[in-house]
């Protein structure tokens, strides 16, 4: 058990359920706007937006294990507002960037938990799992109320093994689902799902279709879109008398290719093949005056292409927008709406700011592994065209530059034409205007979204890490990648027996056995 000691004297007699604390633990709480009390740290109330806090940064802690953080809090009154923040960082090329962290299942990927203290001592518990790449863990308890807050007996306890992220080659599991009802006069209808794509370091292994109630799926077909990149799965659903939940679950093989060092480029370059991603569209309004104004501000000092892209990533991450309500998901709305909008807003804004400087940029719909199996809507990152290097990714919500591809399941790479259909009447029946077409489940006019149902039912999680030689892993990835399109065309990609065989091979965690399972399909 690791214990985090307050940098103040503690009277054990005053503590509830008193227990010995490990003596001599090297870390100490940093107290901001706090005073010592015999019962622990007293976080005084402060005005002017200041949040009194007690914080600590750990550099030594178990990884890939479930950690339990306990903090005892006491206030002058019930309902006193408190925040408990946990963040992890890692080093990448000498730069400190966020590391993946797993929080309580109930909170999903949220790193800051808001709680309410009471007039008596009350224990607050939070579960945390750290990526093996994490180098520091920061814990911060803040007083958000208007009166003092007492903090005492914080501790961090090591629990059972738990996978936080792959941090290298392995397999991801993901799912997309949607609730539907039949449109009047239509006993059946079609849902068009984006599915995992073969892209960069990703090779989808297989997909399983399902419905609740069972038997609602009448037929399915895989379809390559006219853009020549993205695949869809068209599922014909018979909804009967009530709503139907229909979706897929997939396994995706990923590898870990280091992000390239980018050549310095002063001016953007737009080859003819990517020039269409430089124009303004319905949801990426790169020609709007406000977008151009912000782009000019970010380009102060005439930075090179990489430096400008990094500035865009930081701005979209930090952007808190204006005071308008969330009614759209486009780039301009991100500048206007409270909080800067959603991840879709931020991706559209990043693409618009890049295009405003003549840099080709496109949005990529995906399922992120940092949600760790918790449901969410489709997430977004952005790729920009870096001269002599090609498409380069930025995480416009978290501000990360070149996030690794083993942390996402790619669903769709949107075109400018897709963006111009962001206000499609069928899509906006259940999604705010501003999301590119075909980036999420699309319901035909013979289906309607089921009322009073949560449509945010998508998730991804790391399934297992893979070991093996470079040759074994390379052969496995090549086999999975080469069989992708043939499996889709033959519909074996969604064969339940094949999916079960792959799961059995995965249980062994051996690359050679998974290679045999793929080869056994005769593709």
Coordinates of C-alpha atoms in Angstrom, one line a residue:
X1 CA 0.0 0.0 0.0
X2 CA 1.4 3.4 -1.0
X3 CA 0.3 6.2 1.2
X4 CA 0.3 9.9 0.3
X5 CA 1.1 11.9 3.4
X6 CA 0.0 15.4 4.0
X7 CA 2.7 17.9 4.5
X8 CA 1.1 18.9 7.8
X9 CA 0.9 17.2 11.2
X10 CA -1.9 14.7 11.6
X11 CA -3.6 13.8 14.8
X12 CA -4.6 10.1 14.4
X13 CA -7.1 10.3 17.2
X14 CA -9.1 12.8 15.2
X15 CA -9.3 10.6 12.1
X16 CA -12.2 8.3 11.3
X17 CA -11.3 4.6 11.1
X18 CA -7.7 5.5 12.0
X19 CA -5.0 3.4 10.5
X20 CA -1.2 3.5 10.4
X21 CA 0.3 5.4 7.6
X22 CA 3.6 4.3 6.0
X23 CA 6.3 6.4 7.6
X24 CA 9.0 8.0 5.4
X25 CA 7.1 8.0 2.1
X26 CA 9.2 10.4 -0.1
X27 CA 6.3 12.4 -1.6
X28 CA 4.5 15.2 0.1
X29 CA 1.3 17.1 -0.7
X30 CA 1.7 20.6 -2.1
X31 CA -0.8 22.9 -0.4
X32 CA -2.2 25.9 -2.3
X33 CA -4.1 28.4 -0.2
X34 CA -4.2 26.0 2.8
X35 CA -3.3 26.1 6.5
X36 CA -2.3 23.3 8.9
X37 CA -4.7 21.8 11.3
X38 CA -4.4 19.0 13.8
X39 CA -6.8 16.9 11.7
X40 CA -5.0 17.3 8.3
X41 CA -4.9 19.9 5.6
X42 CA -7.3 22.8 5.8
X43 CA -8.1 24.2 2.3
X44 CA -9.3 27.7 2.9
X45 CA -12.0 29.2 0.7
X46 CA -10.7 31.8 -1.7
X47 CA -12.3 34.3 -4.0
X48 CA -11.5 35.6 -7.4
X49 CA -11.8 32.2 -9.1
X50 CA -9.0 30.7 -7.1
X51 CA -9.5 27.0 -6.1
X52 CA -7.6 26.1 -3.0
X53 CA -6.0 22.6 -3.5
X54 CA -3.8 19.9 -2.2
X55 CA -1.8 18.1 -4.9
X56 CA 1.0 15.6 -5.4
X57 CA 3.0 14.3 -8.3
X58 CA 4.2 10.7 -8.1
X59 CA 7.1 9.4 -10.2
X60 CA 7.0 5.9 -8.9
X61 CA 3.8 3.8 -9.0
X62 CA 2.5 0.4 -10.2
X63 CA 1.4 0.3 -13.9
X64 CA -1.2 -1.9 -15.5
X65 CA -2.6 -2.5 -12.1
X66 CA -5.9 -1.2 -10.6
X67 CA -5.0 1.4 -8.0
X68 CA -7.5 2.6 -5.3
X69 CA -7.3 6.3 -4.3
X70 CA -8.9 7.1 -1.0
X71 CA -9.3 10.6 0.4
X72 CA -11.2 11.6 3.6
X73 CA -12.9 15.0 3.4
X74 CA -14.9 17.1 5.8
X75 CA -16.7 20.5 5.3
X76 CA -18.7 22.9 7.4
X77 CA -21.9 21.9 5.6
X78 CA -23.5 19.2 3.4
X79 CA -23.2 19.5 -0.3
X80 CA -19.8 21.2 -0.4
X81 CA -18.4 21.0 -3.9
X82 CA -15.1 19.2 -4.4
X83 CA -13.0 18.1 -7.5
X84 CA -10.6 15.1 -7.4
X85 CA -8.4 15.2 -10.5
X86 CA -6.0 12.4 -11.7
X87 CA -3.8 12.9 -14.7
X88 CA -0.9 10.9 -16.1
X89 CA 2.0 12.2 -18.3
X90 CA 4.7 10.5 -20.4
X91 CA 7.8 11.6 -22.3
X92 CA 7.8 11.6 -26.0
X93 CA 11.0 12.9 -27.7
X94 CA 11.7 14.9 -24.5
X95 CA 8.2 16.5 -24.4
X96 CA 5.8 15.8 -21.6
X97 CA 2.4 14.8 -23.1
X98 CA -0.7 13.1 -21.6
X99 CA -0.4 9.3 -21.0
X100 CA -3.4 7.0 -21.1
X101 CA -5.2 6.6 -17.8
X102 CA -8.1 4.4 -16.8
X103 CA -10.6 5.8 -14.3
X104 CA -13.6 4.4 -12.5
X105 CA -15.9 2.5 -14.9
X106 CA -18.7 4.8 -13.9
X107 CA -16.7 7.8 -15.1
X108 CA -15.2 6.3 -18.2
X109 CA -12.4 8.4 -19.5
X110 CA -13.2 11.5 -17.3
X111 CA -10.0 12.4 -15.4
X112 CA -11.8 15.0 -13.1
X113 CA -14.4 13.7 -10.7
X114 CA -16.8 16.1 -9.0
X115 CA -18.1 15.2 -5.6
X116 CA -19.9 16.7 -2.6
X117 CA -18.4 16.7 0.9
X118 CA -20.5 16.7 4.0
X119 CA -20.4 18.1 7.6
X120 CA -19.0 14.8 8.8
X121 CA -15.9 12.9 7.7
X122 CA -16.6 11.1 4.4
X123 CA -14.4 8.8 2.4
X124 CA -14.1 9.4 -1.4
X125 CA -12.8 6.6 -3.5
X126 CA -11.5 6.6 -7.1
X127 CA -10.0 3.8 -9.1
X128 CA -7.1 4.5 -11.4
X129 CA -5.0 2.4 -13.8
X130 CA -1.9 3.8 -15.5
X131 CA -0.4 3.0 -18.9
X132 CA 3.0 1.4 -18.8
X133 CA 4.4 4.4 -20.7
X134 CA 3.3 6.8 -17.9
X135 CA 6.2 8.6 -16.1
X136 CA 4.2 10.7 -13.6
X137 CA 0.8 10.6 -11.9
X138 CA -0.7 13.8 -10.6
X139 CA -3.5 13.8 -8.0
X140 CA -5.2 17.1 -7.0
X141 CA -8.0 17.7 -4.6
X142 CA -9.6 21.2 -5.0
X143 CA -12.0 23.1 -2.8
X144 CA -14.8 24.5 -5.0
X145 CA -17.0 25.7 -2.2
X146 CA -17.2 29.0 -0.3
X147 CA -16.1 27.7 3.1
X148 CA -13.0 25.7 4.3
X149 CA -12.5 22.0 3.4
X150 CA -10.6 19.5 5.6
X151 CA -8.6 16.8 3.8
X152 CA -7.0 13.8 5.6
X153 CA -5.6 10.3 5.4
X154 CA -5.1 10.1 1.6
X155 CA -3.9 6.7 0.4
X156 CA -3.2 4.8 -2.8
X157 CA -3.6 1.0 -2.7
X158 CA -2.4 -1.5 -5.3
X159 CA -4.9 -4.0 -6.7
X160 CA -5.3 -6.6 -9.3
X161 CA -3.8 -6.5 -12.8
X162 CA -5.7 -4.4 -15.3
X163 CA -4.9 -3.5 -18.9
X164 CA -4.9 0.3 -19.5
X165 CA -3.6 0.5 -23.0
X166 CA -1.6 -1.5 -25.6
X167 CA 1.3 0.9 -25.8
X168 CA 2.5 -1.3 -28.6
X169 CA 1.3 -4.1 -31.0
X170 CA -1.9 -6.0 -30.1
X171 CA -5.6 -6.3 -30.7
X172 CA -8.4 -3.8 -30.1
X173 CA -12.0 -4.6 -29.7
X174 CA -14.7 -2.1 -30.6
X175 CA -18.4 -1.8 -31.1
X176 CA -20.9 0.5 -32.8
X177 CA -24.7 0.3 -32.3
X178 CA -27.8 2.2 -32.9
X179 CA -31.5 2.1 -31.8
X180 CA -34.0 2.1 -34.7
X181 CA -37.8 2.0 -35.3
X182 CA -39.5 1.4 -38.6
X183 CA -40.8 4.4 -40.5
X184 CA -44.6 4.3 -41.0
X185 CA -45.4 1.7 -43.7
X186 CA -41.9 0.2 -43.7
X187 CA -41.6 -3.1 -41.9
X188 CA -37.9 -3.3 -42.7
X189 CA -35.2 -0.7 -43.2
X190 CA -31.4 -0.4 -43.8
X191 CA -28.7 0.9 -41.4
X192 CA -25.4 1.7 -43.1
X193 CA -22.6 1.3 -40.6
X194 CA -19.0 2.6 -41.1
X195 CA -16.8 -0.3 -40.2
X196 CA -13.1 -0.6 -39.2
X197 CA -10.8 0.4 -42.1
X198 CA -7.5 -1.1 -43.2
X199 CA -5.4 2.0 -42.7
X200 CA -1.8 2.7 -41.6
X201 CA -1.0 0.5 -38.6
X202 CA -4.5 -1.2 -38.5
X203 CA -5.7 -4.4 -40.1
X204 CA -9.2 -5.5 -39.1
X205 CA -9.5 -9.2 -38.3
X206 CA -13.3 -9.7 -38.3
X207 CA -16.7 -8.4 -37.4
X208 CA -19.8 -9.8 -35.7
X209 CA -23.2 -8.4 -36.4
X210 CA -25.9 -8.7 -33.7
X211 CA -29.3 -7.3 -32.7
X212 CA -31.7 -7.1 -29.7
X213 CA -34.1 -8.7 -30.0
X214 CA -32.2 -11.5 -31.8
X215 CA -33.2 -12.3 -35.3
X216 CA -34.0 -8.8 -36.3
X217 CA -31.2 -8.7 -38.9
X218 CA -32.6 -10.0 -42.2
X219 CA -29.5 -9.6 -44.4
X220 CA -26.3 -7.6 -44.8
X221 CA -23.8 -6.6 -47.4
X222 CA -20.4 -4.8 -47.4
X223 CA -20.0 -1.9 -49.8
X224 CA -17.0 0.1 -50.9
X225 CA -17.8 3.7 -51.2
X226 CA -17.2 5.6 -54.4
X227 CA -14.3 7.4 -52.8
X228 CA -12.3 4.2 -53.1
X229 CA -11.2 4.3 -49.4
X230 CA -14.1 3.7 -47.0
X231 CA -16.2 0.6 -46.6
X232 CA -19.8 0.4 -45.2
X233 CA -21.9 -2.5 -43.9
X234 CA -25.5 -2.2 -45.0
X235 CA -27.7 -4.1 -42.6
X236 CA -31.4 -4.8 -43.3
X237 CA -33.4 -4.8 -40.1
X238 CA -36.9 -6.0 -39.4
X239 CA -38.0 -4.0 -36.4
X240 CA -41.3 -5.7 -35.6
X241 CA -43.4 -3.9 -33.0
X242 CA -40.8 -2.2 -31.0
X243 CA -37.4 -0.6 -31.1
X244 CA -34.4 -2.6 -32.2
X245 CA -30.8 -2.2 -31.1
X246 CA -28.5 -3.3 -34.0
X247 CA -24.8 -3.1 -34.3
X248 CA -21.4 -4.8 -34.7
X249 CA -18.5 -5.8 -32.7
X250 CA -15.0 -6.0 -34.3
X251 CA -11.4 -7.1 -33.6
X252 CA -8.6 -5.0 -35.1
X253 CA -5.0 -5.9 -35.2
X254 CA -2.7 -3.0 -34.6
X255 CA 1.1 -2.5 -34.7
X256 CA 3.3 0.2 -33.3
X257 CA 5.3 2.2 -35.9
X258 CA 7.2 5.1 -34.4
X259 CA 5.9 8.5 -35.5
X260 CA 8.3 9.9 -38.2
X261 CA 10.5 12.9 -37.6
X262 CA 9.0 15.5 -40.0
X263 CA 11.2 17.4 -42.5
X264 CA 11.0 21.2 -41.9
X265 CA 8.8 22.9 -44.4
X266 CA 8.2 26.6 -44.5
X267 CA 5.5 26.6 -47.1
X268 CA 2.5 24.1 -47.4
X269 CA 2.3 21.9 -50.4
X270 CA -0.9 20.7 -51.9
X271 CA -0.4 18.0 -54.6
X272 CA -3.3 17.5 -56.9
X273 CA -4.3 14.2 -55.2
X274 CA -5.0 16.0 -51.9
X275 CA -6.0 19.5 -53.1
X276 CA -9.7 18.8 -52.6
X277 CA -9.0 18.9 -48.8
X278 CA -8.1 22.6 -49.0
X279 CA -11.5 24.0 -49.9
X280 CA -14.1 25.4 -47.6
X281 CA -17.2 23.1 -46.9
X282 CA -20.4 23.2 -45.1
X283 CA -18.9 22.1 -41.7
X284 CA -15.2 23.2 -42.3
X285 CA -15.7 26.9 -43.1
X286 CA -12.1 27.7 -43.8
X287 CA -13.1 30.8 -45.9
X288 CA -15.1 32.4 -43.1
X289 CA -13.8 35.8 -41.8
X290 CA -13.6 34.6 -38.1
X291 CA -11.6 31.5 -39.1
X292 CA -9.2 33.5 -41.3
X293 CA -8.7 35.9 -38.4
X294 CA -7.9 33.2 -35.9
X295 CA -5.6 31.4 -38.4
X296 CA -3.7 34.7 -39.0
X297 CA -3.2 35.1 -35.2
X298 CA -1.9 31.5 -34.9
X299 CA 0.5 32.1 -37.8
X300 CA 2.1 35.1 -36.1
X301 CA 5.8 35.1 -36.8
X302 CA 5.4 33.0 -40.0
X303 CA 5.9 29.5 -38.4
X304 CA 6.8 26.5 -40.4
X305 CA 4.1 23.9 -41.2
X306 CA 4.7 21.7 -38.2
X307 CA 4.9 24.5 -35.8
X308 CA 1.6 26.0 -37.1
X309 CA -0.1 22.5 -36.9
X310 CA 1.0 22.2 -33.3
X311 CA -0.4 25.6 -32.5
X312 CA -3.7 24.6 -34.1
X313 CA -3.8 21.4 -32.0
X314 CA -3.1 23.4 -28.8
X315 CA -5.7 26.1 -29.6
X316 CA -8.5 23.6 -30.4
X317 CA -7.7 21.7 -27.2
X318 CA -7.8 24.9 -25.1
X319 CA -10.6 26.7 -27.0
X320 CA -13.6 27.4 -24.8
X321 CA -15.6 29.2 -27.5
X322 CA -18.2 31.9 -26.7
X323 CA -21.6 31.9 -24.9
X324 CA -23.9 30.5 -27.5
X325 CA -25.7 27.2 -27.0
X326 CA -24.6 23.9 -28.7
X327 CA -26.7 23.6 -31.8
X328 CA -24.2 22.7 -34.5
X329 CA -21.0 20.7 -34.8
X330 CA -19.2 22.7 -37.4
X331 CA -16.0 24.8 -37.2
X332 CA -17.6 28.2 -36.7
X333 CA -19.9 26.9 -34.0
X334 CA -16.7 25.8 -32.1
X335 CA -15.7 29.5 -31.9
X336 CA -19.2 30.6 -30.8
X337 CA -20.6 28.0 -28.5
X338 CA -20.0 27.6 -24.8
X339 CA -17.0 25.5 -24.0
X340 CA -15.8 25.2 -27.6
X341 CA -18.2 22.5 -28.4
X342 CA -17.7 18.7 -28.9
X343 CA -14.8 16.7 -30.3
X344 CA -16.5 17.0 -33.7
X345 CA -16.5 20.8 -33.4
X346 CA -12.9 20.9 -32.5
X347 CA -11.9 18.6 -35.4
X348 CA -13.8 20.7 -37.9
X349 CA -12.2 23.8 -36.4
X350 CA -8.7 22.4 -36.6
X351 CA -9.3 21.4 -40.3
X352 CA -10.6 24.8 -41.1
X353 CA -7.7 26.6 -39.5
X354 CA -5.2 24.4 -41.4
X355 CA -7.0 24.9 -44.7
X356 CA -7.2 28.7 -44.1
X357 CA -3.4 28.6 -44.4
X358 CA -3.4 26.5 -47.6
X359 CA -2.6 23.2 -45.7
X360 CA -4.7 20.2 -46.8
X361 CA -6.6 18.8 -43.8
X362 CA -9.2 16.1 -43.2
X363 CA -11.1 14.6 -40.3
X364 CA -10.9 11.0 -39.3
X365 CA -13.8 9.4 -37.4
X366 CA -12.7 6.7 -35.0
X367 CA -13.3 4.9 -31.7
X368 CA -10.6 5.8 -29.2
X369 CA -9.2 3.3 -26.7
X370 CA -9.1 5.9 -23.9
X371 CA -12.8 5.4 -23.5
X372 CA -11.9 1.8 -22.3
X373 CA -15.2 0.2 -23.1
X374 CA -17.3 3.1 -21.9
X375 CA -19.9 4.3 -24.4
X376 CA -19.6 7.5 -26.4
X377 CA -20.3 8.9 -29.8
X378 CA -17.8 8.7 -32.6
X379 CA -14.6 10.6 -31.8
X380 CA -12.5 12.6 -34.2
X381 CA -8.9 13.5 -35.0
X382 CA -7.4 15.5 -37.9
X383 CA -4.8 14.7 -40.5
X384 CA -2.9 17.4 -42.3
X385 CA -0.6 17.1 -45.3
X386 CA 3.0 17.6 -44.3
X387 CA 5.3 18.3 -47.3
X388 CA 7.6 15.3 -48.1
X389 CA 6.0 13.3 -45.3
X390 CA 2.3 12.9 -46.2
X391 CA -0.7 12.7 -43.9
X392 CA 0.2 13.6 -40.3
X393 CA -2.3 13.3 -37.4
X394 CA -3.2 15.7 -34.6
X395 CA -5.6 15.1 -31.7
X396 CA -7.7 18.3 -31.8
X397 CA -9.5 17.6 -28.5
X398 CA -6.6 16.5 -26.3
X399 CA -3.9 18.6 -28.1
X400 CA -1.6 15.7 -28.9
X401 CA 0.6 15.8 -31.9
X402 CA 1.0 12.5 -33.9
X403 CA -1.0 10.3 -31.5
X404 CA -0.2 6.6 -32.1
X405 CA -2.5 4.7 -34.3
X406 CA -2.7 1.7 -31.9
X407 CA -5.0 3.9 -29.7
X408 CA -7.9 4.2 -32.2
X409 CA -10.1 2.1 -34.4
X410 CA -10.5 4.1 -37.7
X411 CA -14.0 4.1 -39.1
X412 CA -14.0 6.7 -41.8
X413 CA -11.8 9.3 -43.5
X414 CA -14.1 12.0 -44.5
X415 CA -13.9 13.8 -47.9
X416 CA -14.8 17.4 -48.7
X417 CA -18.0 16.0 -50.4
X418 CA -18.9 14.2 -47.1
X419 CA -18.5 17.5 -45.3
X420 CA -20.9 19.3 -47.7
X421 CA -23.5 16.7 -46.7
X422 CA -23.1 17.5 -42.9
X423 CA -26.6 19.0 -42.8
X424 CA -28.2 15.9 -44.5
X425 CA -31.9 15.7 -43.4
X426 CA -31.8 12.0 -42.6
X427 CA -28.6 12.2 -40.5
X428 CA -29.7 15.3 -38.5
X429 CA -32.8 13.5 -37.2
X430 CA -30.5 12.1 -34.5
X431 CA -27.2 14.0 -34.8
X432 CA -26.6 17.7 -34.6
X433 CA -25.8 19.3 -38.0
X434 CA -22.1 19.5 -38.7
X435 CA -20.9 15.9 -38.8
X436 CA -19.6 14.6 -42.2
X437 CA -21.8 12.1 -43.9
X438 CA -21.1 8.4 -43.5
X439 CA -18.9 8.9 -40.5
X440 CA -21.4 7.3 -38.2
X441 CA -24.4 5.0 -38.6
X442 CA -26.8 6.3 -41.2
X443 CA -30.5 5.4 -41.2
X444 CA -32.4 5.3 -44.5
X445 CA -35.8 6.9 -44.8
X446 CA -37.4 3.6 -44.1
X447 CA -36.1 3.8 -40.5
X448 CA -36.3 6.4 -37.7
X449 CA -34.2 6.7 -34.5
X450 CA -35.9 5.1 -31.6
X451 CA -37.3 7.8 -29.2
X452 CA -36.1 7.9 -25.6
X453 CA -33.1 5.7 -26.3
X454 CA -29.5 6.6 -25.8
X455 CA -27.9 6.6 -29.2
X456 CA -24.4 7.0 -27.8
X457 CA -23.6 3.3 -27.6
X458 CA -20.1 3.1 -29.2
X459 CA -16.9 2.0 -27.6
X460 CA -13.3 0.6 -28.0
X461 CA -10.9 -1.1 -25.6
X462 CA -7.5 -2.8 -25.7
X463 CA -8.1 -6.5 -25.9
X464 CA -4.5 -7.9 -25.5
X465 CA -0.9 -7.2 -26.2
X466 CA 0.9 -9.4 -28.6
X467 CA 4.4 -10.8 -28.2
X468 CA 6.5 -12.5 -30.8
X469 CA 9.5 -11.8 -33.1
X470 CA 9.5 -8.9 -35.6
X471 CA 9.2 -11.4 -38.4
X472 CA 6.1 -13.2 -36.7
X473 CA 4.3 -9.9 -36.1
X474 CA 5.1 -8.6 -39.5
X475 CA 3.8 -11.8 -41.2
X476 CA 0.6 -11.6 -39.1
X477 CA -0.1 -8.0 -40.0
X478 CA 0.6 -8.6 -43.7
X479 CA -1.8 -11.7 -43.7
X480 CA -4.6 -9.7 -42.0
X481 CA -4.1 -6.7 -44.2
X482 CA -4.0 -8.7 -47.5
X483 CA -7.2 -10.7 -46.6
X484 CA -9.3 -7.7 -45.6
X485 CA -10.9 -6.8 -48.9
X486 CA -11.4 -10.4 -50.1
X487 CA -13.1 -11.3 -46.8
X488 CA -15.4 -8.3 -47.2
X489 CA -16.3 -9.2 -50.8
X490 CA -17.0 -12.8 -49.8
X491 CA -18.9 -11.7 -46.6
X492 CA -16.6 -14.1 -44.6
X493 CA -15.5 -11.0 -42.7
X494 CA -18.7 -11.2 -40.7
X495 CA -18.9 -15.0 -40.4
X496 CA -19.7 -15.9 -36.7
X497 CA -17.8 -19.2 -36.8
X498 CA -14.7 -17.4 -38.2
X499 CA -15.0 -14.7 -35.5
X500 CA -15.1 -17.4 -32.8
X501 CA -12.0 -19.1 -34.2
X502 CA -10.1 -15.7 -34.1
X503 CA -11.2 -15.2 -30.5
X504 CA -10.0 -18.7 -29.6
X505 CA -6.6 -17.9 -31.2
X506 CA -6.4 -14.6 -29.4
X507 CA -6.9 -16.4 -26.1
X508 CA -3.5 -18.0 -26.6
X509 CA -1.8 -14.6 -27.2
X510 CA 0.4 -16.2 -29.8
X511 CA 1.0 -14.6 -33.2
X512 CA 1.6 -17.9 -34.9
X513 CA -1.7 -19.4 -33.9
X514 CA -3.6 -16.2 -35.0
X515 CA -1.8 -16.4 -38.4
X516 CA -3.0 -20.0 -38.8
X517 CA -6.6 -18.9 -37.9
X518 CA -6.4 -16.2 -40.7
X519 CA -4.9 -18.6 -43.2
X520 CA -7.6 -21.2 -42.5
X521 CA -10.2 -19.1 -44.2
X522 CA -8.7 -19.9 -47.6
X523 CA -8.4 -16.3 -48.7

